[in-house]
Coordinates of N, CA and C in Angstrom, one line a residue:
Chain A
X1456 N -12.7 -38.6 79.0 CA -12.8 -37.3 78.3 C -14.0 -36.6 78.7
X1457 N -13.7 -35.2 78.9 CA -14.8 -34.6 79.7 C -16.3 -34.3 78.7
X1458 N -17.0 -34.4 79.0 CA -18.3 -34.1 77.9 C -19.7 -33.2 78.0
X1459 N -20.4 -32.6 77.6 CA -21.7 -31.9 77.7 C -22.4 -33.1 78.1
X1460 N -23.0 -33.2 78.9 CA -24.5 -34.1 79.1 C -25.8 -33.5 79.2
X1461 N -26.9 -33.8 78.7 CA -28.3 -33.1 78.5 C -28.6 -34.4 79.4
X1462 N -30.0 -33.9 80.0 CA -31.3 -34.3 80.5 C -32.2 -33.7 80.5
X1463 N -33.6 -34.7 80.4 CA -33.6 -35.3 79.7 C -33.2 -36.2 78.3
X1464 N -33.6 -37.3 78.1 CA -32.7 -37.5 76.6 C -33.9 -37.5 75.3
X1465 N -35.1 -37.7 76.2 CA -36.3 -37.7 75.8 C -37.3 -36.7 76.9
X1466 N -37.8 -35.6 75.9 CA -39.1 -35.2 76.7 C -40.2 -34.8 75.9
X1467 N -41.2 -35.7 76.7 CA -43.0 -35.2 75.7 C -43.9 -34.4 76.9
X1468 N -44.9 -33.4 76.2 CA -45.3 -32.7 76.9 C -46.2 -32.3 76.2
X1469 N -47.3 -31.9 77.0 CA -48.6 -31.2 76.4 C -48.3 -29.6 75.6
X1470 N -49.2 -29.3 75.0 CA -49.4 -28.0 74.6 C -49.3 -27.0 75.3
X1471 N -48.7 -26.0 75.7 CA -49.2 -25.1 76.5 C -48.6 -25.0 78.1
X1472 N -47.6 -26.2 77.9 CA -47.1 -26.7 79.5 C -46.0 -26.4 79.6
X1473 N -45.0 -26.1 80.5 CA -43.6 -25.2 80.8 C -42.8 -26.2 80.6
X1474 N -41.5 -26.6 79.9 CA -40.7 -27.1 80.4 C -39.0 -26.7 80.3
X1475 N -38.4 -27.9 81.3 CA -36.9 -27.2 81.4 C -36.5 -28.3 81.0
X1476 N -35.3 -27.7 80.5 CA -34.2 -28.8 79.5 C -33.1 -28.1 80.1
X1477 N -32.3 -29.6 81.1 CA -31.0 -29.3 81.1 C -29.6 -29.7 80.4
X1478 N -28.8 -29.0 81.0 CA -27.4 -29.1 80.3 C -26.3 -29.2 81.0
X1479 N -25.1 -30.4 81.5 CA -24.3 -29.9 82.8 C -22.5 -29.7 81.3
X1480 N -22.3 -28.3 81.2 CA -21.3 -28.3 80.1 C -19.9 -28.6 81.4
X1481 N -19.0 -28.7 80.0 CA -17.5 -29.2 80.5 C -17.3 -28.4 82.0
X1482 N -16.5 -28.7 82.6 CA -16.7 -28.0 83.5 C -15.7 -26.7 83.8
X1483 N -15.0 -26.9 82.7 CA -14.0 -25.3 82.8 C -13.8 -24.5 81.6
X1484 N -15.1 -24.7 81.1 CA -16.0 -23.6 80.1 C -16.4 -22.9 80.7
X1485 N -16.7 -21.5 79.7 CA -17.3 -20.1 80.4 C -18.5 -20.2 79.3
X1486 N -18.5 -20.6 78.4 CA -19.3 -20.2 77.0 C -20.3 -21.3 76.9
X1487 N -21.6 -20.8 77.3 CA -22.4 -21.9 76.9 C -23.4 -21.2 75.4
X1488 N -24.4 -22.8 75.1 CA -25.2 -22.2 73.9 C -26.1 -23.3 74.0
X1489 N -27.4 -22.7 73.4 CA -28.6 -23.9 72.8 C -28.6 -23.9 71.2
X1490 N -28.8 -24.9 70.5 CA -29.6 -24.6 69.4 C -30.4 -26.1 69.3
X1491 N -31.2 -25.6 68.0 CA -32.1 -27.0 68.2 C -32.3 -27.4 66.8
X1492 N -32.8 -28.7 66.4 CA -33.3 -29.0 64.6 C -34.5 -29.8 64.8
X1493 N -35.2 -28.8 64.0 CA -36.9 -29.4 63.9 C -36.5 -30.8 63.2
X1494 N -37.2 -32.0 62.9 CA -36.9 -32.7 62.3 C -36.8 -32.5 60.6
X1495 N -35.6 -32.5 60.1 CA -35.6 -32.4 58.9 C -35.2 -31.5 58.6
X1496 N -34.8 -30.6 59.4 CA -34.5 -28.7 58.9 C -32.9 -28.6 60.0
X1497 N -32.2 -27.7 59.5 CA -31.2 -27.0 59.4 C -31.0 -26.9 61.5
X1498 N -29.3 -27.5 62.0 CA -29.5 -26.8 63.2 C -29.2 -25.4 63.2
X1499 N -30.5 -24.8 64.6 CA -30.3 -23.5 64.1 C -29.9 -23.1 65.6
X1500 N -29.1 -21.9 65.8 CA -28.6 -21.3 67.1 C -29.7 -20.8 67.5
X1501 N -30.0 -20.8 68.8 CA -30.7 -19.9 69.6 C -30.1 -18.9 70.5
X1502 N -29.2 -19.5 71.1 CA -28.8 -18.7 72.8 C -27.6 -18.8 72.9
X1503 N -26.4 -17.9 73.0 CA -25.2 -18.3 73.6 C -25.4 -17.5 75.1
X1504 N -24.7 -17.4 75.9 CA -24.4 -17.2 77.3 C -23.0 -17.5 77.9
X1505 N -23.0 -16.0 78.6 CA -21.8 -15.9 79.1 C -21.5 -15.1 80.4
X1506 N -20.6 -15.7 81.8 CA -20.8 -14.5 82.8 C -22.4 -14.2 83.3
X1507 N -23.3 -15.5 83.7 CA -24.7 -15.1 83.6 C -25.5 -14.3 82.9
X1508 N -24.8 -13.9 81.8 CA -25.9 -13.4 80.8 C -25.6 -13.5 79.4
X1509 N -26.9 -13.3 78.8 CA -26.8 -13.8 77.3 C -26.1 -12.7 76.3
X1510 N -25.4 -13.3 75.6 CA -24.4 -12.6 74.9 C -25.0 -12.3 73.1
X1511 N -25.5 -13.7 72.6 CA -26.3 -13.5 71.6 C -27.6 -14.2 71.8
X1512 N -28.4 -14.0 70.8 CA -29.7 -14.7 71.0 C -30.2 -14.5 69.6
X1513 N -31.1 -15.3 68.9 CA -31.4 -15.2 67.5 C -33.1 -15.2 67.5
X1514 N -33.0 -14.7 66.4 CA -34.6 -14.1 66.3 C -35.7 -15.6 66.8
X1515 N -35.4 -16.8 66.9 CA -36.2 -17.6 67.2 C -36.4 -17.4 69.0
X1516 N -34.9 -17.2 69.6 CA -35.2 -16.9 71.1 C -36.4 -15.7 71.8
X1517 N -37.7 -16.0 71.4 CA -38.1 -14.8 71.8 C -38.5 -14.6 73.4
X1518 N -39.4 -14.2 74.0 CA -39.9 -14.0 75.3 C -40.7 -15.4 75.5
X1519 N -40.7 -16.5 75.0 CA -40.9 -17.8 75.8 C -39.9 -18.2 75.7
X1520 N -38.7 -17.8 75.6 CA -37.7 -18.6 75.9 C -36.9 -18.1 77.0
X1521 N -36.2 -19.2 77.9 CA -35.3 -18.1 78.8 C -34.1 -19.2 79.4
X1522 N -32.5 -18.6 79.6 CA -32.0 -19.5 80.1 C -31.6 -19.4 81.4
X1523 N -30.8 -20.1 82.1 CA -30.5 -20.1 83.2 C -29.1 -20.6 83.6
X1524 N -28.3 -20.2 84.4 CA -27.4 -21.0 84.8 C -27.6 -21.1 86.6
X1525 N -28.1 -22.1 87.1 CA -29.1 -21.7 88.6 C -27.3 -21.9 89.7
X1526 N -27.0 -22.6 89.0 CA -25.8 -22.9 90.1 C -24.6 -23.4 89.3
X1527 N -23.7 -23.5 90.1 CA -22.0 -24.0 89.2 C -22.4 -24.9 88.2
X1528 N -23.1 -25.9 88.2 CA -22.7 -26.7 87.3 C -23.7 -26.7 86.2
X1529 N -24.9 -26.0 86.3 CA -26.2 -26.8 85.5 C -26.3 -25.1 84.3
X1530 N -27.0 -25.8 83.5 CA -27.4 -24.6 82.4 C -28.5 -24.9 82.2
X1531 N -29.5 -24.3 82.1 CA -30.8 -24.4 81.9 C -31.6 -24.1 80.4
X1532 N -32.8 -24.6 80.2 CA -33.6 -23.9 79.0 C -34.5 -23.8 79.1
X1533 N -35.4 -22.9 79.6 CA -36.9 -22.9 79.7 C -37.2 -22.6 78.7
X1534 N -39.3 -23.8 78.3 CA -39.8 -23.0 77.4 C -41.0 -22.9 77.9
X1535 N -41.6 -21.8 77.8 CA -42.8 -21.5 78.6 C -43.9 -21.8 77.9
X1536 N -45.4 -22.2 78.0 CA -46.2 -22.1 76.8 C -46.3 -23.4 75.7
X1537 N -45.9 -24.5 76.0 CA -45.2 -25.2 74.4 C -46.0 -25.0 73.2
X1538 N -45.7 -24.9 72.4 CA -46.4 -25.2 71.3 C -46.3 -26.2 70.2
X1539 N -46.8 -26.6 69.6 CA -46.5 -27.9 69.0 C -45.3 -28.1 68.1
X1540 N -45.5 -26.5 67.3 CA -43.7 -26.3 66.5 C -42.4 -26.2 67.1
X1541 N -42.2 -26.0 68.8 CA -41.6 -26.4 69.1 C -40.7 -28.0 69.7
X1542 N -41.4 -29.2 68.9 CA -41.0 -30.2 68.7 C -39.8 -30.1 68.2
X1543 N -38.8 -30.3 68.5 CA -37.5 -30.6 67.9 C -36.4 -30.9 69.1
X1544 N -35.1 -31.8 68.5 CA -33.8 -31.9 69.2 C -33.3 -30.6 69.7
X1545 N -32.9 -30.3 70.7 CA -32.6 -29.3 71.5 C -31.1 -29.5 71.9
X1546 N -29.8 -28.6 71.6 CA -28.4 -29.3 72.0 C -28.0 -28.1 72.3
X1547 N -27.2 -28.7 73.7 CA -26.8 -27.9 74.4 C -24.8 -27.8 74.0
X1548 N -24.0 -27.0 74.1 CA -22.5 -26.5 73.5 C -22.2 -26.1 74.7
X1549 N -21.0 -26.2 74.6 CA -20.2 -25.4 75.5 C -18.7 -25.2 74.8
X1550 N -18.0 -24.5 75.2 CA -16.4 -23.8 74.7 C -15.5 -23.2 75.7
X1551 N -14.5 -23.4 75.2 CA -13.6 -22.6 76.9 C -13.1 -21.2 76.2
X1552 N -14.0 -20.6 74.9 CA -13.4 -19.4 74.8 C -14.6 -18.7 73.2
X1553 N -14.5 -17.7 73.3 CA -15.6 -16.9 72.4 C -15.1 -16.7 71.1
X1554 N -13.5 -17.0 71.2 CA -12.4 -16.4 69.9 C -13.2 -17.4 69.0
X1555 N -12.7 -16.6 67.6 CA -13.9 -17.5 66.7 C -13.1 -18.7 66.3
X1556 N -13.1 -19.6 65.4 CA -12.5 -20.6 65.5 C -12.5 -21.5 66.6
X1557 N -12.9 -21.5 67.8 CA -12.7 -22.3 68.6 C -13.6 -23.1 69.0
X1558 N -13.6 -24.2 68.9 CA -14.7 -25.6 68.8 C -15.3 -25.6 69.8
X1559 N -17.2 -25.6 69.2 CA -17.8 -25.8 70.5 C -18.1 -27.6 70.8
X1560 N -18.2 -27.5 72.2 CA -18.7 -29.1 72.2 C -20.2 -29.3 72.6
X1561 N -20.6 -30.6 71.7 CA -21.8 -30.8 72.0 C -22.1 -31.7 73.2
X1562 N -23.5 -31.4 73.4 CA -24.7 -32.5 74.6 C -25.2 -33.6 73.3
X1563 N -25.6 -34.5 73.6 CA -26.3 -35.3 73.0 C -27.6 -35.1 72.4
X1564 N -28.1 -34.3 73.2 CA -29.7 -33.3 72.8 C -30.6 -34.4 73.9
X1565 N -31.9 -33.2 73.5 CA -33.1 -33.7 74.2 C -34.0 -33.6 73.6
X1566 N -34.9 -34.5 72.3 CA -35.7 -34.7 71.9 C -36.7 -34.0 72.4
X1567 N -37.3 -33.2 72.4 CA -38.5 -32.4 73.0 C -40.0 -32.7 72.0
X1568 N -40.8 -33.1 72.4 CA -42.0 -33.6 71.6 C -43.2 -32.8 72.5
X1569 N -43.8 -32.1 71.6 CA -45.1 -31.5 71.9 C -46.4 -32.2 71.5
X1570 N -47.4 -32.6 72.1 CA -48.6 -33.1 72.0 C -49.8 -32.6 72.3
Chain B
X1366 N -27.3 -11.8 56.1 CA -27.1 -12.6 56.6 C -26.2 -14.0 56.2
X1367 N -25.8 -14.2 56.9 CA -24.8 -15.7 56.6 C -25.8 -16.9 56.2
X1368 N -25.3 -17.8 55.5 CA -26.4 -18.5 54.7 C -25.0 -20.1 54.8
X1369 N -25.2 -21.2 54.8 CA -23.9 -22.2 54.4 C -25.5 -22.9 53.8
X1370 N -24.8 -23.6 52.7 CA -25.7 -24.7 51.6 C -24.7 -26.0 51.6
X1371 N -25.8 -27.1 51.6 CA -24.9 -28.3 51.6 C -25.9 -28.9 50.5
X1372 N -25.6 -29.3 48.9 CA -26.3 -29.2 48.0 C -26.8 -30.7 48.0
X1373 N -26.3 -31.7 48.3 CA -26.4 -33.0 48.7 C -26.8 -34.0 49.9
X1374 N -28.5 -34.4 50.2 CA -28.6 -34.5 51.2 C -28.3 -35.7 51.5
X1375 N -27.7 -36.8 51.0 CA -27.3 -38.0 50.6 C -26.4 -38.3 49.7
X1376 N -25.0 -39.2 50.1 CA -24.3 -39.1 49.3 C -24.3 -40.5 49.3
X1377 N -24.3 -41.3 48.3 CA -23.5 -43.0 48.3 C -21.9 -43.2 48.1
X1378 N -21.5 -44.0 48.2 CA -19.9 -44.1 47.2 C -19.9 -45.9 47.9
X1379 N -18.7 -46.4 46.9 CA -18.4 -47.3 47.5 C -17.3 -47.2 48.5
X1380 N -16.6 -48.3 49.2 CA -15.7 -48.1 50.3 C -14.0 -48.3 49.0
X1381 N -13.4 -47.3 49.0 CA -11.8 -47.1 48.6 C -12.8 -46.0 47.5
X1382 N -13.9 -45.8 47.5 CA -13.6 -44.6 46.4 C -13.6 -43.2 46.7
X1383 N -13.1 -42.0 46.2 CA -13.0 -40.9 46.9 C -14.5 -40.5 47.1
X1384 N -14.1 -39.6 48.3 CA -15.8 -39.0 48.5 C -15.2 -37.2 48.2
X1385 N -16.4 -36.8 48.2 CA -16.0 -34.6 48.5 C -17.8 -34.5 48.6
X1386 N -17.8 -33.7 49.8 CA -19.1 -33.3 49.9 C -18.9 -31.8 50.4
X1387 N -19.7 -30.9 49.3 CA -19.4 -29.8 49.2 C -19.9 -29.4 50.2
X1388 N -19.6 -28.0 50.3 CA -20.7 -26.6 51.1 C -20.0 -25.3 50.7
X1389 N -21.0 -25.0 49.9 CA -21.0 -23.5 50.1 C -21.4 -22.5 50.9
X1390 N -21.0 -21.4 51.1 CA -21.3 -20.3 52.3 C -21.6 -18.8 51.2
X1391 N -22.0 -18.3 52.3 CA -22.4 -16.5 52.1 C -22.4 -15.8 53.3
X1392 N -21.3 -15.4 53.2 CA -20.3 -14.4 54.1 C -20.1 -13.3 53.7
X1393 N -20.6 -11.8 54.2 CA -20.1 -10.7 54.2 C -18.4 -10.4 54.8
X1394 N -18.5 -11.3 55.7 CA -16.6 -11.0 56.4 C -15.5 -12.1 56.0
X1395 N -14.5 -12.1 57.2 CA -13.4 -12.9 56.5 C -14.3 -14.5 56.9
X1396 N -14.5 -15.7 56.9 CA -15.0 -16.9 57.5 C -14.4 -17.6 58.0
X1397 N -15.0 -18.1 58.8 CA -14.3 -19.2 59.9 C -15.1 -19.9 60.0
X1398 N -14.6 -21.6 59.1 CA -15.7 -22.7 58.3 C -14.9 -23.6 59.6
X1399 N -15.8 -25.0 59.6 CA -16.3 -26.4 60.4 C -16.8 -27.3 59.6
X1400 N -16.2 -28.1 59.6 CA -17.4 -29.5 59.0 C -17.3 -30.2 60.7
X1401 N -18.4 -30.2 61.0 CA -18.8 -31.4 62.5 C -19.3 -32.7 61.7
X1402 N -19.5 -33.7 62.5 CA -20.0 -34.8 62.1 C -20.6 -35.8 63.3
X1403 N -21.7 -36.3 63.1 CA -22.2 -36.9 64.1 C -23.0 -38.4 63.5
X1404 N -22.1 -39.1 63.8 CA -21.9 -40.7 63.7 C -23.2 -41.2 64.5
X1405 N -23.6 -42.4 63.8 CA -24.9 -43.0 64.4 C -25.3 -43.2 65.7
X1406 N -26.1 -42.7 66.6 CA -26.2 -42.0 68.0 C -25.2 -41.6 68.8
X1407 N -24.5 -41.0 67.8 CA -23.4 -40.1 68.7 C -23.7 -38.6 69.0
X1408 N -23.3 -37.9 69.6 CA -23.5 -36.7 69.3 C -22.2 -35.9 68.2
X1409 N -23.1 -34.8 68.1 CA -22.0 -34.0 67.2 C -20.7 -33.8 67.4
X1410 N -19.7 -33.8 67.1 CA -18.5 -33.5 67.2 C -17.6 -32.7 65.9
X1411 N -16.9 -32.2 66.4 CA -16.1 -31.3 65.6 C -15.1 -32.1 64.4
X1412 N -15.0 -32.3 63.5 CA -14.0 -33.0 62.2 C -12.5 -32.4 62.0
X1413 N -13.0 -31.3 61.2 CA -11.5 -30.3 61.8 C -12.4 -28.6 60.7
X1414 N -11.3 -28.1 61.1 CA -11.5 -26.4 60.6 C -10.4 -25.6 60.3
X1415 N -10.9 -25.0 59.2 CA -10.2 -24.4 58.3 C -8.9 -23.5 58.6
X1416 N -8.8 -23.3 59.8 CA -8.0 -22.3 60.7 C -7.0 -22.9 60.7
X1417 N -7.3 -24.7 61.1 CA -6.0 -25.4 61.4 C -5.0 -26.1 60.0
X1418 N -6.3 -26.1 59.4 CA -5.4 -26.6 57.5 C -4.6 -27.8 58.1
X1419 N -6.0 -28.7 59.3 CA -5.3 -30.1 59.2 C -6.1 -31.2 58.8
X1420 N -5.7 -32.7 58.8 CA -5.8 -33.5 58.1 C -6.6 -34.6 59.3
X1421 N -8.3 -34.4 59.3 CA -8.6 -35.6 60.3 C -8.9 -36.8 59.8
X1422 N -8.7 -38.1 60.2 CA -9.3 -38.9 59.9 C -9.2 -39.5 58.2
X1423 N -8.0 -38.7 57.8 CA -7.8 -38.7 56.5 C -8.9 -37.7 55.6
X1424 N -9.5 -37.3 55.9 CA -10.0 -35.7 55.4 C -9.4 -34.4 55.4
X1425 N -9.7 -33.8 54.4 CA -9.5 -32.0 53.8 C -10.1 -31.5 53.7
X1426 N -10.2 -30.4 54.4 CA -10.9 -29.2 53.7 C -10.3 -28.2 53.2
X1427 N -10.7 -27.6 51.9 CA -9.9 -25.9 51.9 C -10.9 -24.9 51.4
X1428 N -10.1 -24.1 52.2 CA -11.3 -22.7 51.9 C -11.4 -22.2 50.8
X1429 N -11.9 -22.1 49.6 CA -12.2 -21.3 48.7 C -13.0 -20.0 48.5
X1430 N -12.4 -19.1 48.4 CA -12.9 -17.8 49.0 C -13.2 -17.1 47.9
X1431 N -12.5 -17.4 46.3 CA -13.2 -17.4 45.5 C -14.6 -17.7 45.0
X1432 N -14.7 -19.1 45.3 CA -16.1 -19.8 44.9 C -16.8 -20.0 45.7
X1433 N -16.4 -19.3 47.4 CA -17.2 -19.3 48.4 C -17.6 -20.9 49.4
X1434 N -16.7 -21.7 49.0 CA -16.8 -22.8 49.0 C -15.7 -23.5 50.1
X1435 N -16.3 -24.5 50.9 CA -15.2 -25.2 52.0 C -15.9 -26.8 51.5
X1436 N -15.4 -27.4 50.7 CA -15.6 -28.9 50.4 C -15.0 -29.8 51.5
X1437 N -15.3 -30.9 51.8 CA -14.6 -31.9 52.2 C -14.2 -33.0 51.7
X1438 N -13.4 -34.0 51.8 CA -12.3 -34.7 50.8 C -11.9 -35.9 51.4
X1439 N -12.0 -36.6 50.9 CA -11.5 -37.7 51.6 C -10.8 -38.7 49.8
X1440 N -9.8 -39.1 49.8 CA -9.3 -40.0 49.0 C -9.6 -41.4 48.9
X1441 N -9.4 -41.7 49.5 CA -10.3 -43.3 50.0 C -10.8 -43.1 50.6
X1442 N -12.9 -43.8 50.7 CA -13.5 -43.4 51.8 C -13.4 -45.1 52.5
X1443 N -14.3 -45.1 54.1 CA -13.9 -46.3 54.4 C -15.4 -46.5 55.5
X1444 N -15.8 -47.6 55.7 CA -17.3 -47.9 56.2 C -17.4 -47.1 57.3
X1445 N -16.8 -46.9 58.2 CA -16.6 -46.3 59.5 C -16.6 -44.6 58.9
X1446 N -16.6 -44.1 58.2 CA -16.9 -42.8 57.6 C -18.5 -42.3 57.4
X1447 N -19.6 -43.2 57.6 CA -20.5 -42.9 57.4 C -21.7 -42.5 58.5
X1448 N -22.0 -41.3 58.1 CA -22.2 -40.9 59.0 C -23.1 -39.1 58.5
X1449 N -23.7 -38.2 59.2 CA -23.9 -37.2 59.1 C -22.8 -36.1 59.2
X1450 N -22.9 -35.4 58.1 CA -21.4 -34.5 58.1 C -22.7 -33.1 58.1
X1451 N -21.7 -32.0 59.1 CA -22.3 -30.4 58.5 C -21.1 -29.6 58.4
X1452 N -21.6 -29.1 57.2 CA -20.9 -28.1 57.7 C -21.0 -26.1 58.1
X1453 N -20.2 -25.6 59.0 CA -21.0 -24.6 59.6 C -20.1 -23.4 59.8
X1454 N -20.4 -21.9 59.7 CA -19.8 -20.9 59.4 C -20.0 -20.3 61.1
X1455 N -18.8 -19.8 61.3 CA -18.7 -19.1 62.8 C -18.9 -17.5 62.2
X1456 N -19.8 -16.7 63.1 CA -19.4 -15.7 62.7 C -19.0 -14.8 63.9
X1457 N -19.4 -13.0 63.2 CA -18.0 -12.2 64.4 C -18.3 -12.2 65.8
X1458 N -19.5 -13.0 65.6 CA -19.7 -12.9 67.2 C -18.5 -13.7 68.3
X1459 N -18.5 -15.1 67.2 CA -17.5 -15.9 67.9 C -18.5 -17.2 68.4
X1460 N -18.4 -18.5 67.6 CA -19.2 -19.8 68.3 C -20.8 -19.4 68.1
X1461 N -21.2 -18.7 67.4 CA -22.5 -18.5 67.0 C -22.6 -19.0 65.7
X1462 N -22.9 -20.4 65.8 CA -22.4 -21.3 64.3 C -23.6 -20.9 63.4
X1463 N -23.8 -21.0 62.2 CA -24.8 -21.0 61.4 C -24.5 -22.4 60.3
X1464 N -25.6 -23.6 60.6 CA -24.8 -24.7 59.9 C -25.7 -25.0 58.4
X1465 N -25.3 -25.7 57.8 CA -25.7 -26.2 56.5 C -26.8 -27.2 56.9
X1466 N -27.0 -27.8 56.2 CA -28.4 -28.8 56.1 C -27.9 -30.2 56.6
X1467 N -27.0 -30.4 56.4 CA -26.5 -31.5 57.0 C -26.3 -32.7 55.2
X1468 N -25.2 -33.5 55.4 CA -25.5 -34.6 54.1 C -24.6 -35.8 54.7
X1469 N -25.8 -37.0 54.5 CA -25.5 -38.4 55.0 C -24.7 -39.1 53.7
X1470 N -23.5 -39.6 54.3 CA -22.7 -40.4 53.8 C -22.8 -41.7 54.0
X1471 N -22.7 -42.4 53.0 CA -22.7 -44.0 53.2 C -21.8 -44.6 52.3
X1472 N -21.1 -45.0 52.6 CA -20.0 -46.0 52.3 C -20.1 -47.3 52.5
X1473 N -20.1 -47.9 51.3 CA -20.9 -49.2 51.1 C -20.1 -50.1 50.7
X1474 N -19.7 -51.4 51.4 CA -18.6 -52.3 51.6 C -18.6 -52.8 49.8

């Protein structure tokens, strides 16, 4: 059965340092998304994407965040800057359509730890 | 803004007794509810949704649009049920989920 996969499954990183978190979604979805859960708090949406560009984005997505789709298969998540509150599971979705109702699938996540 | 509440962050029961773990929502439009659930290092996956008014795993949900409410239901619960349930409101964007707090089930032999 076809699945989202993230890499890393684990990433730690200093304060202040860039990193990318990927995503390789189903592969005959058009609809990707991020969202993430601080430990203990609510998952929250960040990014959907669609057709190389972002379709919604939520007031947490601000200008240190950015995504990417670099080539056919990979989806990307930069965060620029880290900061320590951005510690949390990071999961990456995908969907083969925007209609509402229709199930997105998850990545496993990428534990992101700031230090 | 859309808001889903899951009032129970922990639920016990024993195994054959019924479970229902609520959620409420706050929706300005028509809603399009999900309970996902994500089993001990599994990732998240979809349960079922209100659209389809079907039966997974021996679970129900139904929309109440009155009380603002999509419960889930199970009549007998069973060990293999335990696990993290959310539940989460699509809105008109489409797959822009907004989810509840999440509430761990345990079913206890």
């Amino acid at each position: 059965e076809p699945e989202v996969t993230q890499t890393p499954s684990h990433q730690v990183t200093q304060m202040g340092q860039e990193v990318i978190l990927r995503c390789v979604p189903i592969s005959n979805h058009l609809y990707f998304y991020w969202y993430r859960q601080i430990l203990g708090q609510k998952v929250e949406f960040l990014v959907s994407f669609y057709n190389n560009e972002i379709s919604e984005k939520s007031e947490i997505f601000d200008d240190q965040f950015s995504v990417e789709r670099p080539d056919g298969s990979n989806f990307t998540l930069k965060i620029r800057s880290t900061k320590l509150e951005d510690s949390a599971m990071y999961f990456c979705a995908s969907s083969g359509s925007s209609v509402r109702g229709t199930e997105a699938f998850f990545g496993q996540g990428t534990r992101l730890t700031v230090v | 803004a859309q808001r889903v509440t899951q009032p129970e962050k922990l639920l016990s029961v024993f195994k054959g007794a019924p479970v229902e773990l609520k959620c409420n929502y706050s929706y300005s439009g028509s809603p399009e509810l999900f309970w996902y659930v994500q089993y001990s290092r599994q990732r998240l996956q979809l349960l079922l949704r209100h659209i389809s008014r079907e039966s997974i795993k021996g679970f129900t949900a139904d929309l109440n649009k009155g009380e603002t409410s999509f419960h889930l239901k199970k009549p007998f619960a069973q060990e293999e049920d335990s696990a993290m349930y959310y539940c989460a409101l699509d809105d008109n964007a489409g797959n822009m989920l907004t989810f509840g707090g999440g509430t761990r089930l345990m079913v206890k032999p």
